[in-house]
Coordinates of C-alpha atoms and ligand atoms in Angstrom, one line a residue:
Chain A
M1 CA 11.5 -59.9 186.5
D2 CA 7.8 -59.8 186.0
K3 CA 5.9 -56.7 184.9
Q4 CA 4.3 -56.0 188.3
T5 CA 7.6 -56.2 190.2
R6 CA 9.2 -53.8 187.8
H7 CA 6.3 -51.4 188.3
I8 CA 6.7 -51.6 192.1
L9 CA 10.4 -51.1 192.0
E10 CA 10.2 -48.1 189.6
I11 CA 7.4 -46.5 191.7
L12 CA 9.4 -46.9 194.9
E13 CA 12.7 -45.8 193.3
E14 CA 11.0 -42.6 192.3
D15 CA 9.2 -42.1 195.6
A16 CA 10.0 -44.4 198.5
R17 CA 7.0 -43.1 200.5
T18 CA 4.4 -44.3 198.0
A19 CA 1.8 -46.0 200.1
P20 CA 0.8 -49.6 199.3
E21 CA -2.7 -48.4 198.5
E22 CA -1.4 -46.1 195.8
I23 CA 0.8 -48.8 194.4
A24 CA -2.3 -50.9 194.2
N25 CA -4.1 -48.1 192.3
L26 CA -1.2 -47.8 189.9
T27 CA -0.8 -51.5 189.1
G28 CA -4.2 -52.9 189.5
M29 CA -2.9 -55.3 192.2
T30 CA -4.6 -55.7 195.6
V31 CA -3.1 -53.9 198.6
D32 CA -2.4 -57.3 200.1
D33 CA -0.5 -58.5 197.1
V34 CA 1.5 -55.2 197.0
T35 CA 2.5 -55.5 200.6
K36 CA 3.5 -59.1 200.3
N37 CA 5.5 -58.4 197.2
V38 CA 7.3 -55.4 198.8
E39 CA 8.1 -57.5 201.9
Q40 CA 9.6 -60.2 199.7
L41 CA 11.7 -57.6 197.8
E42 CA 13.0 -56.3 201.1
K43 CA 13.7 -59.7 202.5
N44 CA 15.8 -60.9 199.5
G45 CA 17.7 -57.6 199.5
I46 CA 16.5 -56.2 196.1
I47 CA 15.1 -53.3 198.1
R48 CA 18.1 -52.3 200.2
K49 CA 17.0 -49.3 202.1
Y50 CA 14.6 -46.3 201.9
K51 CA 16.4 -43.0 201.8
T52 CA 15.8 -39.4 201.5
I53 CA 17.8 -37.1 199.2
I54 CA 18.5 -33.8 201.0
D55 CA 19.8 -30.5 199.7
W56 CA 22.0 -29.9 202.7
E57 CA 23.3 -26.7 201.2
L58 CA 19.8 -25.3 201.0
A59 CA 19.2 -26.4 204.6
G60 CA 22.2 -24.2 205.6
E61 CA 24.5 -27.1 206.4
E62 CA 28.0 -26.5 204.9
Y63 CA 29.0 -30.1 204.3
V64 CA 32.1 -30.6 202.2
H65 CA 32.2 -33.5 199.7
A66 CA 35.1 -34.8 197.9
I67 CA 35.8 -37.4 195.3
I68 CA 38.9 -39.4 196.0
E69 CA 40.6 -41.5 193.4
L70 CA 42.9 -44.3 194.6
K71 CA 45.6 -46.4 193.0
V72 CA 46.0 -49.6 194.9
T73 CA 48.2 -52.7 194.9
L74 CA 46.4 -55.9 195.4
E75 CA 46.9 -58.2 198.2
R76 CA 47.3 -61.8 196.9
K77 CA 44.0 -63.7 196.9
L78 CA 42.0 -61.2 198.6
G79 CA 41.7 -58.9 195.6
Y80 CA 39.9 -55.6 195.6
K81 CA 37.2 -56.7 198.1
A82 CA 39.6 -56.5 201.1
I83 CA 40.6 -53.0 200.4
A84 CA 37.0 -52.0 199.6
E85 CA 35.9 -53.3 203.0
R86 CA 38.6 -51.4 204.8
L87 CA 37.4 -48.2 203.1
Y88 CA 33.7 -48.5 203.4
K89 CA 33.8 -49.1 207.1
F90 CA 34.7 -45.4 207.7
P91 CA 31.5 -43.5 208.2
E92 CA 33.0 -40.5 206.4
V93 CA 33.1 -42.6 203.2
R94 CA 29.8 -42.3 201.5
S95 CA 30.5 -44.5 198.5
V96 CA 33.1 -46.9 197.2
R97 CA 33.4 -47.9 193.6
L98 CA 35.8 -50.1 191.7
L99 CA 36.8 -48.4 188.4
S100 CA 38.2 -49.2 185.1
G101 CA 40.9 -46.9 183.6
G102 CA 43.7 -44.8 185.3
H103 CA 42.6 -45.3 188.8
D104 CA 41.3 -48.3 190.6
I105 CA 38.9 -47.1 193.2
S106 CA 36.8 -44.0 193.7
L107 CA 35.4 -42.8 197.0
T108 CA 33.1 -40.0 197.9
V109 CA 33.8 -38.6 201.3
R110 CA 31.7 -36.2 203.4
G111 CA 33.1 -33.9 206.1
N112 CA 32.4 -30.6 207.9
S113 CA 35.3 -28.7 206.4
M114 CA 37.9 -29.1 203.7
K115 CA 40.5 -29.4 206.4
E116 CA 38.7 -32.2 208.0
V117 CA 38.3 -34.1 204.7
A118 CA 41.9 -33.4 203.7
F119 CA 43.2 -34.8 207.1
F120 CA 40.9 -37.7 206.8
V121 CA 42.4 -38.7 203.5
A122 CA 45.9 -38.0 204.5
E123 CA 45.7 -39.9 207.8
K124 CA 43.3 -42.7 207.2
I125 CA 43.3 -43.4 203.5
A126 CA 46.7 -42.6 202.2
T127 CA 48.3 -44.5 205.0
L128 CA 46.7 -47.8 204.1
D129 CA 49.3 -50.3 202.9
Q130 CA 47.5 -51.1 199.7
V131 CA 47.1 -47.5 198.7
Q132 CA 49.7 -46.2 196.3
G133 CA 48.4 -42.8 195.6
T134 CA 45.4 -40.6 196.0
T135 CA 43.9 -37.7 194.1
T136 CA 41.4 -35.6 195.9
H137 CA 38.8 -33.6 194.0
F138 CA 36.6 -31.3 196.2
V139 CA 33.1 -30.9 195.0
L140 CA 32.2 -27.3 194.4
K141 CA 28.5 -27.7 193.5
T142 CA 26.1 -30.6 193.1
Y143 CA 23.6 -30.2 190.3
K144 CA 22.2 -33.6 190.3
E145 CA 22.2 -36.3 192.9
D146 CA 21.1 -39.9 192.4
G147 CA 18.9 -38.9 189.4
V148 CA 17.4 -35.9 191.2
I149 CA 18.1 -32.4 189.8
L150 CA 18.7 -30.2 192.9
H151 CA 16.9 -27.1 191.7
E152 CA 13.5 -26.3 190.4
P153 CA 13.1 -27.4 186.7
E154 CA 11.3 -24.8 184.6
H155 CA 7.6 -25.1 184.1
I156 CA 6.8 -26.0 180.6
K157 CA 3.5 -24.6 179.3
R158 CA 1.2 -26.8 177.4
L159 CA -2.2 -26.3 175.9
Q160 CA -4.9 -27.2 178.4
I161 CA -7.0 -28.8 175.7
S162 CA -5.7 -30.3 172.5
P163 CA -7.0 -32.9 170.0
Chain B
M1 CA -13.6 5.7 146.7
R2 CA -13.3 2.1 145.9
E3 CA -16.1 -0.2 147.1
R4 CA -15.5 -2.0 150.4
C5 CA -15.0 -5.7 150.1
D6 CA -16.8 -8.4 152.0
P7 CA -14.1 -11.0 152.8
S8 CA -16.7 -13.6 153.8
A9 CA -17.9 -13.8 150.2
F10 CA -14.5 -15.2 149.3
V11 CA -14.6 -18.2 151.5
A12 CA -14.9 -21.4 149.6
E13 CA -18.4 -23.1 149.6
H14 CA -17.3 -26.5 150.7
L15 CA -15.6 -25.1 153.8
K16 CA -18.9 -23.8 155.1
T17 CA -20.1 -27.3 155.6
V18 CA -17.3 -28.1 158.0
P19 CA -18.3 -27.3 161.6
P20 CA -15.7 -25.8 163.9
S21 CA -14.0 -28.3 166.1
G22 CA -15.8 -28.9 169.4
I23 CA -12.4 -29.0 171.0
R24 CA -11.8 -25.5 170.0
R25 CA -14.9 -24.3 171.9
F26 CA -13.7 -26.0 175.1
F27 CA -10.3 -24.7 174.6
D28 CA -11.6 -21.2 174.6
L29 CA -13.7 -21.9 177.8
V30 CA -10.7 -23.2 179.6
S31 CA -8.3 -20.5 178.6
E32 CA -10.4 -18.0 180.5
M33 CA -10.1 -19.9 183.8
D34 CA -7.3 -20.3 186.4
D35 CA -6.3 -23.4 188.4
V36 CA -7.8 -25.8 186.0
I37 CA -6.7 -29.5 186.2
S38 CA -6.6 -30.6 182.7
L39 CA -7.4 -34.1 181.5
G40 CA -8.1 -32.5 178.2
V41 CA -4.8 -32.8 176.5
G42 CA -4.0 -35.1 173.5
E43 CA -0.2 -34.9 173.9
P44 CA 2.3 -36.4 176.3
D45 CA 3.1 -34.5 179.5
F46 CA 6.7 -35.8 179.2
I47 CA 9.3 -33.5 177.7
T48 CA 11.0 -34.9 174.6
P49 CA 13.9 -37.2 175.9
W50 CA 17.0 -35.2 176.3
H51 CA 19.2 -37.3 173.9
I52 CA 16.8 -36.3 171.2
R53 CA 16.8 -32.6 172.0
E54 CA 20.5 -32.7 172.4
A55 CA 20.9 -34.2 168.9
C56 CA 18.8 -31.4 167.5
I57 CA 20.8 -28.7 169.3
H58 CA 24.0 -30.2 168.1
S59 CA 22.8 -30.3 164.5
I60 CA 21.8 -26.6 164.7
E61 CA 25.2 -25.7 166.2
H62 CA 26.8 -27.4 163.2
G63 CA 24.7 -25.4 160.8
V64 CA 22.5 -28.3 159.6
T65 CA 19.6 -26.0 158.7
A66 CA 19.0 -26.6 155.0
Y67 CA 16.1 -28.2 153.0
T68 CA 16.2 -31.9 152.8
S69 CA 15.1 -34.2 150.0
N70 CA 11.3 -33.8 149.4
Y71 CA 11.0 -37.4 150.7
G72 CA 12.9 -36.5 153.9
L73 CA 16.5 -37.6 154.9
L74 CA 17.4 -40.9 153.5
E75 CA 18.9 -42.0 156.8
L76 CA 15.6 -41.4 158.5
R77 CA 13.6 -43.3 155.9
E78 CA 16.1 -46.2 156.2
E79 CA 15.7 -46.2 160.0
I80 CA 11.9 -46.3 159.5
S81 CA 12.1 -49.2 157.1
K82 CA 14.4 -51.0 159.5
L83 CA 11.9 -50.5 162.3
Y84 CA 9.0 -51.8 160.3
S85 CA 10.8 -54.9 159.0
Q86 CA 12.1 -55.8 162.5
K87 CA 9.0 -54.9 164.6
Y88 CA 6.2 -55.8 162.2
R89 CA 7.9 -58.0 159.5
V90 CA 6.6 -55.7 156.7
D91 CA 9.2 -54.3 154.3
Y92 CA 9.1 -51.0 152.7
N93 CA 11.7 -49.6 150.3
P94 CA 13.1 -46.5 151.9
E95 CA 13.7 -44.8 148.5
S96 CA 10.2 -45.3 147.0
E97 CA 7.7 -46.3 149.6
S98 CA 8.3 -43.9 152.4
L99 CA 7.6 -40.2 152.9
V100 CA 8.5 -38.0 155.9
T101 CA 5.8 -35.5 156.7
T102 CA 5.1 -32.5 159.0
G103 CA 3.4 -34.7 161.6
V104 CA 0.8 -37.4 160.9
S105 CA -1.5 -34.4 160.3
E106 CA 0.1 -33.7 157.0
A107 CA 0.4 -37.3 156.1
L108 CA -3.2 -37.8 156.7
D109 CA -4.2 -34.8 154.6
I110 CA -2.1 -35.7 151.6
A111 CA -3.0 -39.4 151.8
I112 CA -6.7 -38.6 151.4
R113 CA -6.0 -36.0 148.7
A114 CA -3.8 -38.4 146.9
I115 CA -6.6 -41.0 146.4
V116 CA -9.9 -39.2 146.6
N117 CA -11.8 -38.0 143.5
P118 CA -14.7 -35.5 144.0
G119 CA -17.6 -37.4 145.4
D120 CA -15.7 -40.5 146.5
E121 CA -16.8 -41.8 149.9
V122 CA -14.4 -42.4 152.7
I123 CA -15.5 -44.4 155.7
V124 CA -14.4 -43.0 159.0
V125 CA -14.6 -45.4 161.9
Q126 CA -15.8 -43.5 165.0
P127 CA -15.3 -42.3 167.7
S128 CA -12.4 -40.9 165.8
Y129 CA -9.7 -38.3 165.9
V130 CA -11.2 -34.9 165.0
S131 CA -9.2 -34.4 161.8
Y132 CA -10.5 -37.3 159.7
V133 CA -13.9 -36.0 158.7
P134 CA -12.8 -32.5 157.8
S135 CA -9.7 -33.8 155.9
V136 CA -12.0 -35.9 153.7
I137 CA -14.2 -32.8 153.0
F138 CA -11.2 -30.6 152.2
A139 CA -10.2 -33.2 149.6
G140 CA -13.6 -33.1 147.9
G141 CA -14.7 -36.5 149.3
V142 CA -17.7 -37.5 151.3
P143 CA -17.0 -38.7 154.8
V144 CA -19.2 -41.7 155.9
P145 CA -19.0 -42.2 159.7
V146 CA -19.4 -45.7 161.0
S147 CA -20.0 -46.1 164.8
T148 CA -18.3 -48.6 167.0
K149 CA -19.8 -49.5 170.3
M150 CA -18.5 -49.9 173.9
S151 CA -20.2 -53.2 174.1
N152 CA -17.8 -54.4 171.5
N153 CA -14.8 -52.6 173.0
F154 CA -15.0 -50.0 170.3
K155 CA -13.7 -52.4 167.8
I156 CA -15.1 -52.2 164.2
T157 CA -16.7 -55.3 163.0
S158 CA -16.7 -56.6 159.4
E159 CA -20.6 -56.4 159.4
E160 CA -20.6 -52.7 160.5
L161 CA -18.1 -51.9 157.9
E162 CA -19.9 -53.8 155.1
D163 CA -23.2 -51.9 155.9
A164 CA -21.5 -48.6 155.2
I165 CA -19.9 -49.6 151.9
T166 CA -21.5 -48.4 148.6
D167 CA -20.1 -48.4 145.1
K168 CA -18.7 -45.0 145.8
T169 CA -16.5 -46.1 148.7
K170 CA -12.9 -45.5 148.1
A171 CA -11.2 -46.0 151.4
V172 CA -11.5 -46.6 155.1
I173 CA -9.8 -44.7 157.9
I174 CA -9.0 -46.6 161.1
N175 CA -7.0 -45.6 164.1
Y176 CA -5.9 -48.2 166.7
P177 CA -4.8 -47.8 169.4
N178 CA -7.6 -45.2 169.3
N179 CA -8.0 -41.6 170.2
P180 CA -10.4 -41.0 172.0
T181 CA -11.3 -44.5 173.3
G182 CA -8.0 -46.2 173.9
A183 CA -9.4 -49.2 172.1
V184 CA -7.0 -51.6 170.3
M185 CA -7.8 -54.2 167.6
D186 CA -6.4 -57.8 167.9
K187 CA -5.0 -59.6 164.9
D188 CA -8.1 -61.7 164.3
S189 CA -10.5 -58.9 164.3
L190 CA -8.3 -57.0 161.9
E191 CA -8.1 -60.0 159.6
S192 CA -11.8 -59.9 159.2
I193 CA -11.6 -56.2 158.3
A194 CA -8.9 -57.0 155.8
D195 CA -11.3 -59.5 154.0
V196 CA -13.8 -56.8 153.6
I197 CA -11.2 -54.4 152.3
V198 CA -10.2 -56.9 149.6
E199 CA -13.7 -58.0 148.7
H200 CA -14.7 -54.4 148.0
D201 CA -11.4 -53.3 146.5
L202 CA -10.7 -50.5 149.0
M203 CA -7.7 -48.7 150.4
M204 CA -7.1 -48.7 154.1
I205 CA -5.7 -45.5 155.7
S206 CA -4.3 -46.8 159.0
D207 CA -3.3 -44.2 161.5
E208 CA -1.0 -46.1 164.0
V209 CA 0.5 -43.1 165.7
Y210 CA -0.2 -44.8 169.1
D211 CA 1.3 -48.1 168.2
C212 CA 4.1 -47.9 170.8
L213 CA 1.5 -47.1 173.5
T214 CA 0.0 -50.6 173.7
Y215 CA -0.3 -52.0 177.3
N216 CA -1.5 -55.6 177.0
G217 CA 0.0 -57.8 174.3
T218 CA 1.5 -56.4 171.1
H219 CA 0.2 -54.1 168.4
T220 CA -0.8 -55.5 165.1
C221 CA 0.2 -53.4 162.1
F222 CA -2.5 -53.4 159.5
A223 CA 0.0 -53.5 156.7
S224 CA 1.6 -56.6 158.1
L225 CA -1.6 -58.7 157.5
E226 CA -1.4 -60.9 154.5
G227 CA -2.0 -59.1 151.3
M228 CA -2.6 -55.7 153.0
R229 CA 0.8 -54.0 152.5
D230 CA -0.2 -52.5 149.1
R231 CA -3.8 -51.7 150.3
T232 CA -2.7 -49.7 153.2
I233 CA -1.5 -46.2 153.6
L234 CA 0.3 -46.5 157.0
L235 CA 0.6 -43.3 159.0
N236 CA 2.8 -42.9 162.0
G237 CA 5.0 -40.4 163.7
F238 CA 6.9 -39.3 166.7
S239 CA 4.5 -37.0 168.6
K240 CA 3.1 -39.6 170.9
S241 CA 5.7 -42.4 171.2
H242 CA 8.6 -40.0 171.8
A243 CA 6.8 -37.0 173.2
M244 CA 7.7 -34.9 170.2
T245 CA 4.4 -33.1 169.4
G246 CA 6.0 -29.7 168.8
F247 CA 8.6 -31.1 166.4
R248 CA 5.9 -32.0 163.8
M249 CA 7.3 -35.3 162.7
G250 CA 5.3 -38.0 160.9
Y251 CA 5.6 -40.3 157.9
A252 CA 3.6 -42.4 155.5
L253 CA 4.4 -45.8 154.2
A254 CA 2.7 -47.2 151.2
A255 CA 3.1 -48.6 147.7
P256 CA 5.2 -46.5 145.4
E257 CA 2.3 -45.3 143.2
I258 CA 0.6 -44.0 146.4
I259 CA 3.8 -42.4 147.8
D260 CA 4.4 -40.8 144.4
S261 CA 1.0 -39.1 144.3
M262 CA 1.3 -38.0 147.9
M263 CA 4.8 -36.7 147.1
L264 CA 3.3 -34.7 144.2
I265 CA 1.3 -32.7 146.7
H266 CA 3.9 -32.6 149.4
Q267 CA 6.7 -31.3 147.2
Y268 CA 4.7 -28.2 146.2
S269 CA 2.8 -27.5 149.4
M270 CA 5.4 -28.5 152.1
L271 CA 8.6 -28.9 150.2
C272 CA 10.1 -31.0 153.1
A273 CA 9.6 -31.6 156.8
P274 CA 11.8 -29.4 159.1
I275 CA 15.3 -30.8 159.1
T276 CA 15.9 -30.3 162.8
A277 CA 12.9 -32.5 163.6
Q278 CA 14.2 -35.1 161.2
I279 CA 17.5 -35.2 162.9
G280 CA 15.6 -35.7 166.2
A281 CA 13.6 -38.5 164.6
I282 CA 16.7 -40.3 163.5
E283 CA 18.1 -40.1 167.0
A284 CA 14.8 -41.2 168.4
L285 CA 14.7 -44.3 166.2
K286 CA 18.4 -45.2 166.8
N287 CA 18.6 -44.7 170.6
G288 CA 15.1 -44.0 171.9
E289 CA 13.6 -47.3 172.8
G290 CA 14.6 -47.3 176.4
E291 CA 13.0 -43.9 177.0
V292 CA 9.9 -44.9 175.1
Q293 CA 9.5 -48.0 177.3
K294 CA 9.9 -45.9 180.4
M295 CA 7.2 -43.6 179.4
V296 CA 4.9 -46.4 178.4
R297 CA 5.3 -48.0 181.9
E298 CA 4.4 -44.8 183.5
Y299 CA 1.4 -44.3 181.3
D300 CA 0.4 -47.9 182.1
R301 CA 0.4 -47.1 185.9
R302 CA -1.7 -43.9 185.3
R303 CA -4.0 -46.0 183.2
H304 CA -4.7 -48.2 186.2
L305 CA -5.1 -45.2 188.5
I306 CA -7.6 -43.4 186.3
V307 CA -9.7 -46.3 185.1
G308 CA -10.0 -47.7 188.6
G309 CA -10.8 -44.2 189.9
L310 CA -13.5 -43.6 187.3
N311 CA -15.2 -46.9 187.8
K312 CA -15.2 -46.2 191.6
L313 CA -17.0 -42.9 190.8
G314 CA -19.7 -44.9 189.1
L315 CA -18.7 -43.8 185.7
E316 CA -18.5 -47.0 183.7
C317 CA -15.2 -47.1 181.9
F318 CA -14.1 -49.9 179.6
E319 CA -10.4 -50.8 179.9
P320 CA -8.4 -48.9 177.4
K321 CA -5.6 -51.0 176.1
G322 CA -3.6 -48.4 174.2
A323 CA -3.0 -44.6 173.7
F324 CA -3.4 -42.5 176.8
Y325 CA -7.1 -41.9 177.0
A326 CA -9.9 -43.2 179.2
F327 CA -13.4 -43.0 177.8
P328 CA -15.9 -43.4 180.5
S329 CA -19.7 -43.5 179.9
I330 CA -21.5 -40.6 181.6
S331 CA -24.9 -41.7 180.6
S332 CA -25.7 -42.9 184.1
T333 CA -25.8 -39.3 185.2
G334 CA -28.5 -38.3 182.7
L335 CA -26.4 -35.4 181.4
T336 CA -25.2 -35.0 177.8
S337 CA -21.5 -35.2 177.2
G338 CA -21.3 -31.5 176.6
D339 CA -23.3 -30.5 179.7
F340 CA -21.2 -32.9 181.9
A341 CA -17.9 -31.6 180.6
E342 CA -19.0 -28.0 180.9
G343 CA -20.5 -28.5 184.4
L344 CA -17.3 -30.3 185.5
L345 CA -15.2 -27.5 184.2
N346 CA -17.3 -24.7 185.7
E347 CA -18.0 -26.2 189.1
Q348 CA -14.8 -28.2 189.7
K349 CA -12.3 -26.8 187.3
V350 CA -11.5 -30.1 185.7
A351 CA -11.1 -30.0 181.9
T352 CA -12.0 -33.0 179.8
V353 CA -13.3 -33.3 176.3
P354 CA -17.0 -34.3 175.6
G355 CA -17.2 -37.5 173.7
D356 CA -19.5 -36.2 171.0
V357 CA -16.7 -34.1 169.6
F358 CA -15.4 -37.4 168.2
G359 CA -18.6 -38.3 166.3
E360 CA -22.1 -39.7 167.1
A361 CA -20.5 -42.8 168.6
G362 CA -19.0 -40.6 171.3
V363 CA -22.3 -39.3 172.6
G364 CA -22.7 -40.1 176.2
F365 CA -18.9 -40.4 176.8
L366 CA -16.1 -38.2 178.1
R367 CA -12.5 -38.3 177.0
C368 CA -10.1 -38.1 180.0
S369 CA -6.5 -38.1 179.0
Y370 CA -4.1 -39.6 181.5
A371 CA -1.1 -37.9 179.9
A372 CA -1.1 -35.9 183.2
S373 CA 0.8 -36.3 186.4
R374 CA -0.4 -38.7 189.0
E375 CA -1.0 -35.9 191.4
D376 CA -3.3 -34.2 188.8
I377 CA -5.1 -37.4 188.1
H378 CA -5.8 -37.8 191.9
T379 CA -7.0 -34.3 192.2
A380 CA -9.1 -34.6 189.1
L381 CA -10.7 -37.8 190.3
D382 CA -11.5 -36.2 193.7
R383 CA -13.1 -33.2 192.1
M384 CA -15.1 -35.4 189.7
D385 CA -16.3 -37.4 192.6
E386 CA -17.7 -34.2 194.2
F387 CA -19.2 -33.2 190.9
V388 CA -21.0 -36.6 190.4
D389 CA -22.1 -36.6 194.0
G390 CA -23.6 -33.1 193.5
L391 CA -25.6 -34.4 190.6
K392 CA -27.4 -36.9 192.8
V393 CA -29.1 -34.4 195.1
Ligands
PLP401 C1 -5.1 -40.3 166.2 C2 -4.2 -39.2 165.9 N1 -3.7 -39.0 164.7 C3 -2.9 -38.0 164.4 C4 -2.6 -37.0 165.4 C5 -1.7 -35.9 164.9 O1 -0.4 -36.2 165.1 P1 0.8 -35.3 164.6 O2 1.3 -34.5 165.9 O3 1.8 -36.3 164.2 O4 0.3 -34.4 163.5 C6 -3.1 -37.1 166.6 C7 -2.8 -36.1 167.7 O5 -3.6 -35.9 168.6 C8 -3.9 -38.3 166.9 O6 -4.4 -38.4 168.1

């Protein structure tokens, strides 16, 4: 990856709404080159999507999140991909990861209540042929999401002038 | 009744020749104001990376709170030696050629005191960090400033250096990447300086505290030049590279005879650098490179932002290739550095540092630190635009 591409990706990863003009200011590139470069990154899938991290709890929405660990048996040939595909098609499932260690797959699931999530896991996930067992962990509080700390960091005082 | 004393009569004579730092005066002005956007700071605005803070906390929890060897923890000196041999191909024996100090500040002070006899001249390449001239005076030496020029990208030339050398010259102090200009010196230019150092049998004190903050190309360590290792007292630390200013962590690398004499002062005046900071420094060297590079990339982006912005305002700004300072010329406005900085502060509440604080060579310039958030840099640029516009009418 060249230096400019890395700059663009880091800038957008931190703030997806950074305007091309600002990216140009920060990299010394022309606005035109920035726009072209970003389009290319979008086209070849390096930039997947622009999203917003929302503190739903603060907004008053009582979403329930759970982390579900699965043990699975593998279908011949198809491997983990087949089961992953079955799982990620549920809109309730927010992420699907293949793991090393005691469990095979970890999901995050979002629902409107504990009951809803519990029933979703019992009816839709546990009943899948390949799924041997599930362990559900309900999330009590999220402190950090996708690299973002979900509460105000303390303000650090520095001298205004120093040598 | 006993006679009242006049404390001022006790102040040492040589201290009366040291003017108070121009930075101090500005600091006092700023501290009386609210809502100031500051481009006046000479320290990173990042917090020390967490893994470093965490290592320090862990050590305190485990009661690691004692004195260390006067030289500093051997493990730290070994890590420093490893760094220099890997990064710059210059080898230092961690047992005899390395001294851990309380910031580069202490290393600078004792380096000068270790080699200067009363009346010896020390050449200070300017614009320079504010401590060099006073430190030479404190040591009983005579500082000899040499000015670099924007037209030569604030690099010192061998001719400029030669012109300042007399038979009393003992040493030269350079600092690249430079505070306040952001200038760097490429290898070839440094080679010609090395020739002069050898020809006149001088010692080089090279303050390379900004070596990691180099944006185009790689830094050349002065001691890595052929024949220069034993003619260099190399100073470096963790304040800038690892955002560790408050930890007070620096070090000196030099020939054993030099380290020995620095050690003589250090053991009696400082005993050792703080142990917690040394633990943090070990962690920084072992596992800190990723965080350093992340900070460097962000400084690089802000560098583009501020240099582009200043030039757009009509303040000619040469491209700083290191450290985190832009050093625009304000001579087109007709104001002195001091008047510009003071006006900007009073009218637009933007704090900068007038260039003349860093020596004659800084007259007509302004130091703008970009160790500030992008948002602050934008606001400061907008306010500076208004200020400069206001000067035209
Ligand atoms: C060029 C230079 N040398 C030395 C220092 C002091 O560094 P330390 O915090 O290691 O004492 C500074 C700090 O501003 C500096 O800019």
